[in-house]
Structures are given as C-alpha cells and as structure tokens.
Amino acid sequence: MPLRRSVLALIIAALLSLPGVPGLAQDAPPEENVPAETLPVYSLGQQCLYISAGLLIPLFFQSFDGDYSRTNLSLGAAGFLQWGIHLDNHWLVGAEFGGMFAKSLQENFLYMLPIMAKGAYIFHLYPFELSPFLGTGMVIEKYGDKARVDFILKPGFSTVWKYNTSWGFGLNVSYWWVPQPWRDDPDKARMGNFLDVTATAQYNF
Amino acid sequence: MKRSFLVFSPLLGAALLAAILSACGSSDAIFWTLEQERELVDDRGIPDDITVLRVVRAPGAPARLFAAAGRVYWREDAAGAQWQTVAPPAGISGAMCNQIEYFDASGASDIAAWFYNTNDVYDNGLYTLNPGDIAAGWTAVATLPALTKRRAELLKVVNGQLFLAVSHYVDPDTLHALYSFDSAYNVPTAAVFPVLDAPATILDVEHDGATYWIATLPNATPTWLYTGALGALAADLDPPVMTVTASRPPGALFYNAGDGNLYLSSENGKIFYRNGAWSTWTGDPVQVDSQNVRFTRFVKAHGTTLFVGTRSHGYYSFVQGTAGSAADLTRGPSYNVSDLYNGAVLGFLGVGLPDTLFACTYGNGLWRADYDAVGSDPWPWVQE
C-alpha cells in the first residue's frame, strides 16, 4: 500500500478511536497514551539504484608534509551509478562505480574512476531522506599515457525528496580524498582533494 | 551492532584491497605532475597548426629569427616580439619556401631561401635576403645551375659553404646533385660522386673537421654514405649493423666537436656515431609501442646535451660521448606536453647562453624552451 494511504488510514483510525466518536473503538478499555509506532519505509532486502551526475570541483593537492598547492585543473564533471541494499529502515550498504574528468592547464584531461563500497545511514524526515554516507575503495586514474590505482575515501551526504515509494530525486555532496604515495621519490607524493556536487535519481525496488 | 558491522565490514575490505592495489607499483606521480604544470602558450603570432620546416637566426642588433613554413616568418629575438610574414620574391607566382638558412660566411650574412611556385613546382629558385633590411626584399641567385625539372632537397651551411642539394631530370632518370656556394655566390662547385654511383635523394651533408660526409637515401647503388673531398667523394664502407633501408633510411648527420663524434640518426630506431670508425649500436633499437622510433635532426644545447627529433614521438636527448644504445637516450618533453611529446619534431635551433631551444614541428607550429636551471623541468616548452 503506498505510504500516503497508510498514513491517511492511520489518521482516520486515530480519529475514530477518540471518545464520543461512534464507531469501532466503543468498547476499548481506557489505556495510558501509547506512542504510535513509526512506519518503516525500508526493510531488509529492499534494493535501490542511484544514478547521479554533476560537477566535480578540484580543491587542492597537499603533500604529506602538509604543504598545499593548486591542482591546475578546471571544473570537471562527474557521474556515478550506485546499487544498494537495505539492512533495515536506516542502514544501507552498497557499491558505487563512477567517473570524472577535468582539464589541466596544459589542456590534457585527467580521468578518475572510483570503484567503492558504500555504507549510509538514512534519517527519515518525510518527504525527505537525509543520509550521510562513507565510501571507500580504489580509484583508477589516467593522465596522458600514465595510469595508476590509488585508495579513495569518500564521505558525503545525500538529500533525497521522495516522489513516491519507488522514486526519489535529490542532491549529493561528497568529498574525495585520494592519497598518492610515490616510492621512487617521496617528495613527489601528494594527496588529492576534490568535491563533487551531483543531482541524483533514486529507484527503490 | 550487527547491522553496523555488516555496513563497515565491506568498507574495510574494500579499503584493504585498495591499499594493496595502490601499493602494487605506480607509474607516475600524476598529482605532482599536475601541480608543476605551466601555461603552454606564449603567443607570438605564428599559427599554432602550421608545419615549420626550419628556423634560423641572423645575429645583429637586434638579432632576428626567420622561419620557413611555406611562408617565411620573422621576428626579433627579443622578449615579447611578434612574428610577421616576409613578402615572397616577386619573380615566382604564389611562392612558397621549403628551405631556409643563415649564411654567415665572411661577406655574406644573408638569409638564403628556396622558393617554388605552388602551381608549378619546377618554377623555383634560390634567393637571398638582407636580414637587416627585410623591406628591400629578396634577390635571386643568378649563378644557380639551370637544371631541368630541378627541386631542392637540402639547403645547409657546412664548413663555411652554402650547400644546395637538388634533384633534376636527365631523360629518362631523375638524378641528384650537390652544389656548394661561396659567400659571393659565385658559380657553385659540384660535388663529384664515385663514377659508377647514381646517388638517390641527398639527405644531409656534414664536415667532421677533416672531411665531408654525405648521407643519401639507400637505393640500388652500392652505398648510401659518401666521404672525402667534394671533388672526389668515395663510398664509405659502413659497418653492416647500420641497417638502414629505403623505408627506414638514415636521417641526419651531426658533428659534435665536444666529443669528436660524428653522429648519424636513422629511422630504424638507432643513432650511430663515429670517431675514427663507426661504432656498433648495442642492444635493441629505441621503440615506442613496438615501433622503431624514426629519428630526424640534431642540435646541441647547454654545453653537453644533444637533442634529436623524431617523426612522431617528440625528441630524445643524450649526453655527448654516449648514445651507443637505447639506454643512453631519454625521451622528452614531459608526457603532459602532449602536443610535443607525441609530435613530429623536424628540427631544432639552439641559441647560445642563456640557452634557448626552438623545435620545428609538423602541424603543431613552433615551440620554444628557455633553459631553467632551478625549475622542475629544465626545458619548459611553450608554443609560440
């Protein structure tokens, strides 16, 4: 039953149970006030798919000694596909695959493809869902004819407006932290810091 | 607790896997490379997509640079100076230039250039220009041999002489001849090849301080390398490992007084050198993506570094006195200067201290690098 009808039915039942209202609750014994239970939106095994696209903002590079430097990258674009499975009404685990590109000062393109596991906790504030999440995994980087694989940590949060029980639309903001050690010359090791802001569409099934 | 464990355990597993993968070798410090990048363009008004065949410098006050790119361009050798076109000679309709040289022999101090008619390539000639008085225009060299269907193959100053190599037609064959002009452009001296040889395209001429060397395109004649006095050239008995062919011919000759070596590039991925005798190239040829690199012309810069261009992989450099194998050569520029790294460098101009290098490219205009002793890259290239 769609969520809206469930809520409406609950309201009607609550009204009918008031004293003096003819109807179903005439013989109910007097009780202390019992708080109504929150209706769960998700349950174990429910799955979801997200597709997201938007901007990637290169923030800064940082050496492992703490020095900051420019990225010499333009604003880029990012896109992701995510699959998740609900463990209960709040916890979600899943996997995400995506990519970004941005142009360098010398007009070459940097590509980064993160492949991550993700976990999220969903706060239900009907009709919105707010979910901080944490993704971790690997990112494949390519620049010119050079390629490498690095670790990525990607915290963020998502705000989704529930259009109905199946669809939702919203906004993701996430921070990319990509440490890039280099054994050949540790002075050239850097940590990449990026921010992505993407619009997202969610489908639950 | 159980659910949070279910959430975080795959995250931890993914993190561990990623850490292992990232530790398994790294190809380059990509973020550091991005951090070091600089602007690639120092627009001086020369088109970015033209083929620049040659650039030369005429010293003076001020010194001037001249570039052959179909049109002839010039600019002062000064910060911020802009390239301008030089009007072509009046005697040739639609004149295009494919050879240029600065002839600095005593009494000369000319820019010499070969022009041809775009509608009739055999309507051509050798012209000179006073670099200090460009407005005066070009003057035809009257002593140019009148050959049937002549075309220029090389224009180069060697040992105080201006050498001009031409192909010409003597029914039923196309022959190749080499002439040297003195500073007064008197009737040129013709190089005399061995009687029974009919040399193919003349690729380069060099003088090693004692004798001339001439590299030609390998063909049916017994040899492709000649040496000796111009009036009596002889075939050089090159070592058999100089495996050049018509499809992978020799490139250019370069005599480096610093190490006494005569270098010969080739399009089979090897650079040969001679100091008394030709040395054998050790090991494999230089390859990129399993293809032998095709070397072009040399220049020397910053005292002891020699640069050699390639037809599709930028350039390579080596320290003088080496280049006996692929391990001695370093590819340049940095891979993120992609237009030059993957481009065809037809030749260079090196201007003395402080070092400035110009690279002439096929279809990517003219590039310049001013030697930077303290930067992360000693040769930071910009496109003019």
Coordinates of C-alpha atoms in Angstrom, one line a residue:
Chain A
M1 CA 0.0 0.0 0.0
P2 CA 1.5 3.4 -0.9
L3 CA 2.9 5.3 2.0
R4 CA 0.5 8.2 1.7
R5 CA -2.6 5.9 2.0
S6 CA -1.0 4.2 5.1
V7 CA -0.6 7.5 6.8
L8 CA -4.1 8.6 5.9
A9 CA -5.5 5.3 7.2
L10 CA -3.7 5.8 10.4
I11 CA -5.0 9.3 10.9
I12 CA -8.6 8.1 10.3
A13 CA -8.2 5.3 12.7
A14 CA -6.8 7.6 15.3
L15 CA -9.7 10.0 14.9
L16 CA -12.3 7.2 15.2
S17 CA -10.7 6.0 18.4
L18 CA -11.4 9.3 20.1
P19 CA -14.0 9.3 22.9
G20 CA -17.6 10.1 21.8
V21 CA -17.0 9.3 18.1
P22 CA -19.4 6.5 17.2
G23 CA -17.6 3.6 15.6
L24 CA -15.1 1.0 16.1
A25 CA -13.5 1.9 19.4
Q26 CA -16.6 2.0 21.6
D27 CA -15.6 -0.8 23.9
A28 CA -11.9 -0.1 24.1
P29 CA -10.8 0.0 27.7
P30 CA -9.2 3.1 28.9
E31 CA -5.4 3.0 28.4
E32 CA -2.5 5.2 29.0
N33 CA -1.3 7.1 26.0
V34 CA 0.9 4.8 23.8
P35 CA 3.0 6.5 21.2
A36 CA 2.2 5.4 17.7
E37 CA 5.0 3.3 16.1
T38 CA 6.9 4.9 13.2
L39 CA 6.1 3.1 10.0
P40 CA 9.2 1.6 8.5
V41 CA 10.0 2.7 4.9
Y42 CA 12.6 0.1 4.1
S43 CA 13.1 -3.4 5.3
L44 CA 15.9 -5.9 5.0
G45 CA 16.5 -6.9 1.4
Q46 CA 15.0 -4.0 -0.3
Q47 CA 17.3 -2.7 -3.0
C48 CA 17.8 0.6 -4.6
L49 CA 19.6 2.1 -7.6
Y50 CA 21.0 5.6 -7.9
I51 CA 22.2 7.5 -10.9
S52 CA 24.0 10.8 -10.3
A53 CA 25.7 13.4 -12.4
G54 CA 27.1 16.8 -11.8
L55 CA 30.1 18.9 -11.1
L56 CA 33.5 18.0 -9.9
I57 CA 35.4 20.7 -8.1
P58 CA 39.2 20.2 -7.8
L59 CA 40.1 21.7 -4.4
F60 CA 43.8 21.3 -3.7
F61 CA 46.8 19.0 -3.5
Q62 CA 48.6 18.5 -0.3
S63 CA 52.0 17.0 0.3
F64 CA 52.4 14.5 3.2
D65 CA 54.3 17.3 4.9
G66 CA 51.2 19.4 4.9
D67 CA 52.0 21.9 2.1
Y68 CA 49.1 22.9 -0.1
S69 CA 49.3 23.5 -3.8
R70 CA 47.0 24.3 -6.7
T71 CA 45.6 21.4 -8.8
N72 CA 45.9 23.3 -12.1
L73 CA 42.7 21.6 -13.1
S74 CA 39.5 23.2 -14.4
L75 CA 36.0 22.5 -13.1
G76 CA 35.1 19.0 -14.2
A77 CA 32.2 16.6 -14.5
A78 CA 31.3 13.5 -12.5
G79 CA 28.8 10.7 -12.8
F80 CA 28.0 7.6 -10.7
L81 CA 26.0 4.5 -10.6
Q82 CA 25.2 3.0 -7.2
W83 CA 23.5 -0.1 -6.1
G84 CA 22.4 -0.6 -2.5
I85 CA 20.6 -3.0 -0.3
H86 CA 18.8 -2.0 2.9
L87 CA 19.6 -3.8 6.1
D88 CA 16.7 -2.2 7.9
N89 CA 14.9 1.1 7.8
H90 CA 18.1 3.1 8.3
W91 CA 21.2 1.2 7.3
L92 CA 22.1 0.9 3.6
V93 CA 25.1 -0.8 2.1
G94 CA 26.1 -1.0 -1.5
A95 CA 28.6 -0.4 -4.2
E96 CA 29.3 2.6 -6.4
F97 CA 31.1 2.9 -9.7
G98 CA 31.7 6.2 -11.4
G99 CA 34.0 8.6 -13.1
M100 CA 35.1 12.1 -13.5
F101 CA 37.2 14.2 -15.9
A102 CA 38.8 17.6 -15.6
K103 CA 41.1 19.6 -17.9
S104 CA 44.6 20.6 -16.9
L105 CA 46.5 23.8 -17.5
Q106 CA 48.2 22.1 -20.5
E107 CA 44.9 21.1 -21.9
N108 CA 45.2 17.4 -21.1
F109 CA 42.4 15.5 -19.4
L110 CA 42.6 13.8 -16.0
Y111 CA 40.3 10.9 -15.6
M112 CA 39.4 9.2 -12.4
L113 CA 37.2 6.2 -12.0
P114 CA 36.3 5.3 -8.4
I115 CA 35.1 1.8 -7.5
M116 CA 33.9 1.7 -4.0
A117 CA 31.9 0.0 -1.3
K118 CA 29.5 2.4 0.5
G119 CA 27.6 2.5 3.7
A120 CA 24.9 5.0 4.6
Y121 CA 22.6 5.8 7.5
I122 CA 19.2 7.2 6.5
F123 CA 17.3 9.8 8.5
H124 CA 13.6 9.8 7.5
L125 CA 12.2 13.3 7.6
Y126 CA 9.2 12.8 5.4
P127 CA 9.1 13.6 2.5
F128 CA 12.9 13.9 2.6
E129 CA 15.6 11.4 3.4
L130 CA 18.9 12.7 4.7
S131 CA 21.7 10.2 4.6
P132 CA 25.4 10.7 5.5
F133 CA 27.5 8.1 3.8
L134 CA 31.0 6.8 3.6
G135 CA 32.6 5.2 0.5
T136 CA 35.9 3.6 0.3
G137 CA 37.7 1.6 -2.3
M138 CA 40.0 2.2 -5.2
V139 CA 40.3 4.9 -7.9
I140 CA 41.8 4.3 -11.3
E141 CA 43.5 7.5 -12.6
K142 CA 44.7 8.2 -16.1
Y143 CA 46.6 11.3 -17.3
G144 CA 48.2 11.3 -20.7
D145 CA 49.7 7.8 -21.2
K146 CA 50.1 7.3 -17.4
A147 CA 47.8 5.4 -15.3
R148 CA 47.7 4.3 -11.7
V149 CA 45.4 2.9 -9.0
D150 CA 45.1 4.6 -5.6
F151 CA 43.0 4.3 -2.5
I152 CA 40.0 6.6 -2.1
L153 CA 37.9 7.7 0.8
K154 CA 34.7 9.5 0.0
P155 CA 32.5 10.8 2.8
G156 CA 29.4 12.8 2.0
F157 CA 25.7 13.3 2.4
S158 CA 22.7 12.9 0.3
T159 CA 19.3 14.7 0.4
V160 CA 16.5 13.0 -1.5
W161 CA 12.9 14.1 -1.9
K162 CA 10.7 11.1 -2.1
Y163 CA 8.4 11.5 -5.0
N164 CA 6.7 8.2 -4.2
T165 CA 7.7 4.9 -2.6
S166 CA 9.8 3.9 -5.7
W167 CA 11.3 7.2 -6.9
G168 CA 13.2 9.9 -5.3
F169 CA 15.3 12.9 -6.5
G170 CA 17.9 14.8 -4.8
L171 CA 21.4 16.1 -4.3
N172 CA 24.7 14.5 -3.3
V173 CA 27.7 16.3 -1.9
S174 CA 30.8 14.2 -1.4
Y175 CA 34.4 14.8 -0.6
W176 CA 37.2 12.8 -2.4
W177 CA 40.4 12.1 -0.5
V178 CA 42.9 10.4 -2.7
P179 CA 46.4 9.8 -1.2
Q180 CA 49.0 9.2 -3.9
P181 CA 52.2 8.0 -2.4
W182 CA 55.3 7.6 -4.7
R183 CA 58.0 5.3 -3.6
D184 CA 60.5 6.4 -6.3
D185 CA 60.6 10.0 -4.9
P186 CA 58.6 10.6 -1.7
D187 CA 58.9 14.3 -2.2
K188 CA 56.5 14.0 -5.1
A189 CA 53.8 12.2 -3.1
R190 CA 50.6 14.1 -2.9
M191 CA 47.1 13.8 -1.6
G192 CA 44.3 14.9 -3.9
N193 CA 41.2 16.6 -2.5
F194 CA 38.1 17.1 -4.6
L195 CA 34.4 17.8 -4.1
D196 CA 31.6 16.6 -6.2
V197 CA 28.1 18.0 -6.2
T198 CA 25.7 15.9 -8.2
A199 CA 22.0 15.6 -8.8
T200 CA 20.7 12.1 -8.2
A201 CA 17.7 9.9 -9.1
Q202 CA 16.8 7.0 -6.8
Y203 CA 14.8 4.0 -7.6
N204 CA 13.7 1.5 -5.0
F205 CA 12.6 -2.0 -5.7
Chain B
M1 CA 25.8 -3.5 16.4
K2 CA 25.3 -6.4 14.0
R3 CA 24.0 -4.1 11.2
S4 CA 26.8 -1.6 11.6
F5 CA 29.2 -4.4 11.4
L6 CA 27.5 -5.5 8.2
V7 CA 27.9 -2.0 6.9
F8 CA 31.5 -1.4 7.8
S9 CA 33.0 -4.8 7.1
P10 CA 32.7 -4.4 3.3
L11 CA 34.1 -0.9 3.6
L12 CA 37.1 -2.2 5.5
G13 CA 37.5 -5.0 3.0
A14 CA 37.4 -2.6 0.1
A15 CA 39.8 -0.3 1.8
L16 CA 42.3 -3.1 2.4
L17 CA 42.0 -4.2 -1.2
A18 CA 42.5 -0.7 -2.5
A19 CA 45.5 -0.2 -0.3
I20 CA 47.1 -3.4 -1.6
L21 CA 46.4 -2.5 -5.2
S22 CA 47.8 1.0 -4.8
A23 CA 50.9 -0.4 -3.3
C24 CA 51.5 -2.7 -6.2
G25 CA 53.6 -0.3 -8.4
S26 CA 52.9 3.1 -9.5
S27 CA 53.6 4.5 -12.9
D28 CA 54.0 8.2 -12.2
A29 CA 53.2 10.9 -9.7
I30 CA 50.2 12.3 -11.5
F31 CA 49.1 14.8 -8.9
W32 CA 52.7 16.2 -8.6
T33 CA 52.9 16.4 -12.4
L34 CA 49.7 18.4 -12.5
E35 CA 51.0 20.7 -9.7
Q36 CA 54.1 21.5 -11.8
E37 CA 52.3 22.4 -15.0
R38 CA 52.6 25.8 -16.5
E39 CA 50.9 27.6 -19.3
L40 CA 51.9 26.1 -22.6
V41 CA 51.4 29.1 -24.8
D42 CA 53.4 32.2 -25.4
D43 CA 51.5 33.5 -28.3
R44 CA 53.9 35.4 -30.6
G45 CA 51.6 35.4 -33.6
I46 CA 52.8 32.4 -35.6
P47 CA 49.9 30.0 -36.3
D48 CA 49.7 27.0 -34.0
D49 CA 48.8 24.4 -36.6
I50 CA 51.4 25.1 -39.3
T51 CA 54.4 22.9 -40.2
V52 CA 57.6 24.8 -39.5
L53 CA 60.4 23.3 -41.6
R54 CA 63.3 25.3 -40.3
V55 CA 64.1 28.3 -38.1
V56 CA 67.4 30.2 -38.3
R57 CA 68.8 33.1 -36.5
A58 CA 70.6 36.1 -38.0
P59 CA 72.8 37.8 -35.4
G60 CA 72.8 41.6 -35.2
A61 CA 71.4 44.5 -33.3
P62 CA 68.8 43.3 -32.9
A63 CA 69.2 39.6 -33.8
R64 CA 66.3 38.2 -35.9
L65 CA 64.7 34.9 -36.3
F66 CA 63.4 33.5 -39.6
A67 CA 61.1 30.5 -40.0
A68 CA 60.3 28.6 -43.2
A69 CA 56.7 27.4 -43.1
G70 CA 55.5 27.8 -46.7
R71 CA 55.5 31.5 -45.9
V72 CA 58.6 33.0 -44.4
Y73 CA 58.1 34.5 -40.9
W74 CA 60.4 36.7 -39.0
R75 CA 60.6 38.3 -35.6
E76 CA 63.2 40.0 -33.5
D77 CA 65.0 37.8 -31.0
A78 CA 63.6 39.7 -28.0
A79 CA 61.0 39.2 -25.3
G80 CA 57.5 39.7 -26.5
A81 CA 58.5 40.2 -30.1
Q82 CA 55.8 39.1 -32.6
W83 CA 56.2 37.1 -35.8
Q84 CA 55.5 38.8 -39.1
T85 CA 55.5 37.5 -42.6
V86 CA 58.2 38.3 -45.2
A87 CA 56.9 39.2 -48.6
P88 CA 57.8 36.4 -51.1
P89 CA 60.1 37.1 -54.1
A90 CA 58.4 38.9 -57.0
G91 CA 59.7 36.6 -59.6
I92 CA 57.7 33.5 -58.6
S93 CA 54.0 33.4 -58.5
G94 CA 52.5 32.1 -55.3
A95 CA 55.9 31.5 -54.0
M96 CA 56.3 29.0 -51.1
C97 CA 59.5 28.4 -49.1
N98 CA 60.7 25.0 -48.1
Q99 CA 64.3 25.6 -47.3
I100 CA 66.0 28.4 -45.4
E101 CA 69.4 29.0 -44.0
Y102 CA 71.5 31.8 -42.5
F103 CA 74.8 32.1 -44.4
D104 CA 77.3 33.8 -42.2
A105 CA 80.4 33.3 -44.2
S106 CA 82.6 36.4 -44.4
G107 CA 80.9 38.8 -46.8
A108 CA 77.6 37.1 -46.8
S109 CA 75.4 37.5 -43.7
D110 CA 72.3 36.6 -45.7
I111 CA 69.2 34.7 -45.3
A112 CA 69.2 32.2 -48.1
A113 CA 65.9 30.5 -49.0
W114 CA 64.5 28.3 -51.7
F115 CA 61.1 29.3 -53.2
Y116 CA 58.9 27.4 -55.6
N117 CA 55.7 28.2 -57.5
T118 CA 52.8 26.4 -55.9
N119 CA 51.2 25.9 -59.3
D120 CA 54.4 24.7 -61.0
V121 CA 57.0 23.3 -58.6
Y122 CA 59.7 23.4 -61.2
D123 CA 59.4 27.2 -61.3
N124 CA 61.7 27.8 -58.5
G125 CA 65.0 29.4 -57.4
L126 CA 67.4 30.3 -54.7
Y127 CA 67.0 33.8 -53.2
T128 CA 68.8 35.9 -50.6
L129 CA 67.6 38.5 -48.1
N130 CA 69.4 41.0 -46.0
P131 CA 68.1 40.3 -42.5
G132 CA 68.8 43.9 -41.5
D133 CA 66.7 45.3 -44.4
I134 CA 63.8 43.0 -44.9
A135 CA 61.8 45.6 -46.7
A136 CA 64.3 45.6 -49.6
G137 CA 63.1 42.1 -50.5
W138 CA 64.6 39.0 -52.0
T139 CA 67.3 38.8 -54.6
A140 CA 67.6 35.8 -56.9
V141 CA 71.0 34.0 -57.0
A142 CA 71.9 34.3 -60.6
T143 CA 74.5 31.5 -60.6
L144 CA 72.1 28.8 -59.8
P145 CA 72.6 25.9 -62.2
A146 CA 69.9 25.7 -64.8
L147 CA 68.7 22.1 -64.5
T148 CA 65.7 20.5 -66.0
K149 CA 62.9 20.0 -63.5
R150 CA 65.1 20.8 -60.6
R151 CA 63.8 20.7 -57.0
A152 CA 65.6 21.5 -53.8
E153 CA 66.3 18.7 -51.3
L154 CA 68.6 20.4 -48.8
L155 CA 70.0 23.9 -48.0
K156 CA 72.6 23.9 -45.4
V157 CA 75.8 25.8 -44.4
V158 CA 78.7 23.4 -43.8
N159 CA 82.3 24.3 -43.4
G160 CA 81.8 27.9 -44.4
Q161 CA 80.0 27.0 -47.6
L162 CA 76.3 27.1 -48.5
F163 CA 75.3 23.6 -49.8
L164 CA 72.3 23.1 -52.0
A165 CA 71.1 19.6 -53.0
V166 CA 68.7 19.3 -55.9
S167 CA 67.0 16.7 -57.9
H168 CA 66.8 17.2 -61.6
Y169 CA 65.7 15.3 -64.7
V170 CA 68.0 13.8 -67.3
D171 CA 65.9 11.7 -69.6
P172 CA 64.9 9.1 -68.5
D173 CA 66.2 9.4 -65.0
T174 CA 65.9 11.7 -62.0
L175 CA 69.3 12.5 -60.7
H176 CA 70.6 14.2 -57.6
A177 CA 73.3 16.8 -57.4
L178 CA 75.0 18.7 -54.6
Y179 CA 76.4 22.2 -55.0
S180 CA 78.4 24.5 -52.7
F181 CA 78.3 28.3 -52.9
D182 CA 80.9 30.6 -51.5
S183 CA 79.9 33.8 -49.7
A184 CA 79.9 35.7 -53.0
Y185 CA 77.5 33.2 -54.7
N186 CA 80.0 32.6 -57.5
V187 CA 79.3 29.7 -59.7
P188 CA 78.9 26.8 -57.3
T189 CA 81.2 23.8 -57.0
A190 CA 79.5 20.5 -57.8
A191 CA 80.2 17.5 -55.6
V192 CA 81.6 14.6 -57.5
F193 CA 80.3 11.2 -56.6
P194 CA 82.0 7.9 -57.5
V195 CA 81.7 7.3 -61.2
L196 CA 79.6 4.2 -61.1
D197 CA 77.2 5.5 -58.4
A198 CA 73.9 7.3 -59.1
P199 CA 73.1 8.6 -55.6
A200 CA 69.5 8.9 -54.6
T201 CA 68.0 11.8 -52.6
I202 CA 70.7 13.6 -50.7
L203 CA 69.6 13.7 -47.1
D204 CA 72.4 15.6 -45.3
V205 CA 75.9 16.9 -45.5
E206 CA 78.4 17.4 -42.7
H207 CA 82.0 18.1 -42.1
D208 CA 83.9 16.4 -39.2
G209 CA 86.8 18.9 -39.2
A210 CA 88.7 16.8 -41.7
T211 CA 86.5 15.5 -44.4
Y212 CA 83.0 15.8 -45.8
W213 CA 80.2 13.2 -45.2
I214 CA 77.1 12.9 -47.3
A215 CA 74.2 10.7 -46.4
T216 CA 71.8 9.7 -49.2
L217 CA 68.6 7.6 -49.4
P218 CA 69.5 3.9 -49.9
N219 CA 68.6 2.6 -53.3
A220 CA 70.0 0.3 -55.9
T221 CA 73.5 1.8 -55.8
P222 CA 76.1 0.0 -53.7
T223 CA 76.2 2.5 -50.9
W224 CA 74.4 5.4 -49.4
L225 CA 77.2 7.1 -47.4
Y226 CA 80.0 9.0 -49.0
T227 CA 83.0 10.8 -47.6
G228 CA 86.1 12.7 -48.8
A229 CA 86.8 15.9 -50.6
L230 CA 83.9 17.3 -52.6
G231 CA 85.8 16.9 -55.8
A232 CA 86.4 13.2 -55.2
L233 CA 83.9 11.5 -52.9
A234 CA 84.2 7.9 -52.1
A235 CA 81.8 5.3 -50.8
D236 CA 82.2 4.7 -47.0
L237 CA 82.4 1.1 -46.0
D238 CA 79.9 1.4 -43.2
P239 CA 79.6 -1.4 -40.7
P240 CA 76.9 -3.9 -41.5
V241 CA 74.9 -3.2 -38.3
M242 CA 74.0 0.2 -39.7
T243 CA 70.8 -1.4 -41.0
V244 CA 69.2 1.4 -42.9
T245 CA 66.9 0.8 -45.8
A246 CA 64.9 2.9 -48.2
S247 CA 61.9 2.6 -45.9
R248 CA 63.9 3.2 -42.8
P249 CA 66.6 5.5 -44.1
P250 CA 69.3 7.4 -42.4
G251 CA 68.2 10.7 -41.0
A252 CA 70.8 13.5 -40.4
L253 CA 74.5 13.9 -39.7
F254 CA 75.9 16.0 -36.9
Y255 CA 79.4 16.6 -35.9
N256 CA 79.9 17.4 -32.3
A257 CA 83.3 19.0 -31.6
G258 CA 82.8 18.5 -27.9
D259 CA 83.4 14.7 -28.1
G260 CA 84.8 14.5 -31.6
N261 CA 81.9 12.3 -32.7
L262 CA 80.1 12.3 -36.0
Y263 CA 76.5 11.3 -35.2
L264 CA 74.1 9.7 -37.7
S265 CA 70.5 9.4 -36.9
S266 CA 68.3 6.8 -38.7
E267 CA 64.6 5.9 -38.9
N268 CA 65.3 2.4 -37.6
G269 CA 65.4 3.4 -34.0
K270 CA 69.2 3.8 -33.8
I271 CA 71.8 6.6 -33.6
F272 CA 75.2 5.7 -34.8
Y273 CA 78.4 7.6 -34.1
R274 CA 81.9 7.6 -35.4
N275 CA 85.2 8.7 -34.0
G276 CA 87.7 7.2 -36.4
A277 CA 85.4 4.3 -37.1
W278 CA 81.6 3.7 -36.9
S279 CA 80.6 2.2 -33.6
T280 CA 78.1 -0.6 -33.3
W281 CA 74.8 0.2 -31.7
T282 CA 74.4 -2.2 -28.7
G283 CA 71.1 -3.8 -27.8
D284 CA 67.7 -3.1 -29.2
P285 CA 66.6 0.0 -31.2
V286 CA 64.6 2.7 -29.5
Q287 CA 60.9 1.7 -29.7
V288 CA 57.6 3.1 -28.7
D289 CA 54.6 0.8 -28.8
S290 CA 56.8 -1.8 -30.5
Q291 CA 57.6 0.6 -33.4
N292 CA 61.1 1.8 -34.1
V293 CA 61.5 5.5 -33.4
R294 CA 62.3 7.5 -36.6
F295 CA 64.9 10.0 -35.7
T296 CA 65.4 13.3 -37.5
R297 CA 67.8 16.2 -36.9
F298 CA 70.2 17.1 -34.1
V299 CA 71.0 20.1 -32.0
K300 CA 73.4 20.7 -29.2
A301 CA 72.4 22.8 -26.2
H302 CA 73.5 23.6 -22.7
G303 CA 77.1 22.6 -23.2
T304 CA 76.9 18.8 -23.3
T305 CA 73.4 17.8 -24.2
L306 CA 72.4 16.7 -27.6
F307 CA 68.8 16.6 -28.8
V308 CA 67.5 14.6 -31.7
G309 CA 64.0 14.9 -33.1
T310 CA 61.6 12.1 -34.1
R311 CA 58.8 11.9 -36.6
S312 CA 56.1 11.1 -34.1
H313 CA 57.5 10.8 -30.6
G314 CA 58.8 14.3 -29.7
Y315 CA 62.5 14.2 -29.2
Y316 CA 65.2 12.3 -27.3
S317 CA 68.3 13.7 -25.6
F318 CA 71.6 12.2 -24.6
V319 CA 74.9 13.4 -23.1
Q320 CA 77.7 13.9 -25.6
G321 CA 80.0 11.0 -25.8
T322 CA 77.3 8.4 -25.4
A323 CA 74.3 7.2 -27.5
G324 CA 75.6 3.7 -28.2
S325 CA 72.3 2.1 -27.2
A326 CA 68.7 2.8 -26.3
A327 CA 69.6 3.1 -22.6
D328 CA 71.5 6.3 -23.3
L329 CA 68.5 8.1 -24.7
T330 CA 65.9 10.0 -22.7
R331 CA 62.5 10.9 -24.3
G332 CA 61.2 14.4 -24.0
P333 CA 59.5 16.6 -23.3
S334 CA 57.4 15.6 -20.3
Y335 CA 54.4 13.4 -21.3
N336 CA 51.9 16.1 -20.3
V337 CA 53.2 18.4 -23.0
S338 CA 51.3 16.1 -25.2
D339 CA 51.3 18.0 -28.5
L340 CA 55.1 18.0 -28.5
Y341 CA 55.6 14.6 -26.7
N342 CA 53.6 12.9 -29.4
G343 CA 54.5 15.3 -32.2
A344 CA 56.9 15.3 -35.1
V345 CA 60.0 17.4 -34.4
L346 CA 61.6 18.1 -37.8
G347 CA 64.5 20.1 -36.5
F348 CA 65.8 22.5 -33.9
L349 CA 67.5 25.8 -33.5
G350 CA 69.7 26.2 -30.4
V351 CA 70.6 29.7 -29.4
G352 CA 73.6 30.1 -27.0
L353 CA 73.8 31.0 -23.4
P354 CA 71.3 31.6 -21.9
D355 CA 70.1 28.5 -23.7
T356 CA 67.0 28.8 -25.8
L357 CA 65.8 25.9 -27.9
F358 CA 63.3 26.1 -30.8
A359 CA 61.6 23.0 -32.0
C360 CA 60.1 22.9 -35.5
T361 CA 57.1 20.6 -35.7
Y362 CA 54.9 19.1 -38.3
G363 CA 51.4 20.6 -37.9
N364 CA 52.0 21.9 -34.4
G365 CA 53.7 25.2 -35.1
L366 CA 56.9 26.4 -33.4
W367 CA 57.8 25.7 -29.8
R368 CA 60.4 27.4 -27.6
A369 CA 62.1 26.4 -24.3
D370 CA 64.2 28.7 -22.3
Y371 CA 66.6 26.8 -20.1
D372 CA 65.5 26.9 -16.4
A373 CA 68.3 25.8 -14.0
V374 CA 66.1 25.8 -10.9
G375 CA 62.6 24.6 -12.2
S376 CA 61.3 21.1 -12.0
D377 CA 61.8 20.8 -15.8
P378 CA 65.0 22.4 -17.2
W379 CA 63.3 22.8 -20.6
P380 CA 59.8 24.3 -20.0
W381 CA 58.3 24.3 -23.5
V382 CA 55.8 26.9 -24.7
Q383 CA 54.1 27.2 -28.1
E384 CA 54.9 30.5 -29.8

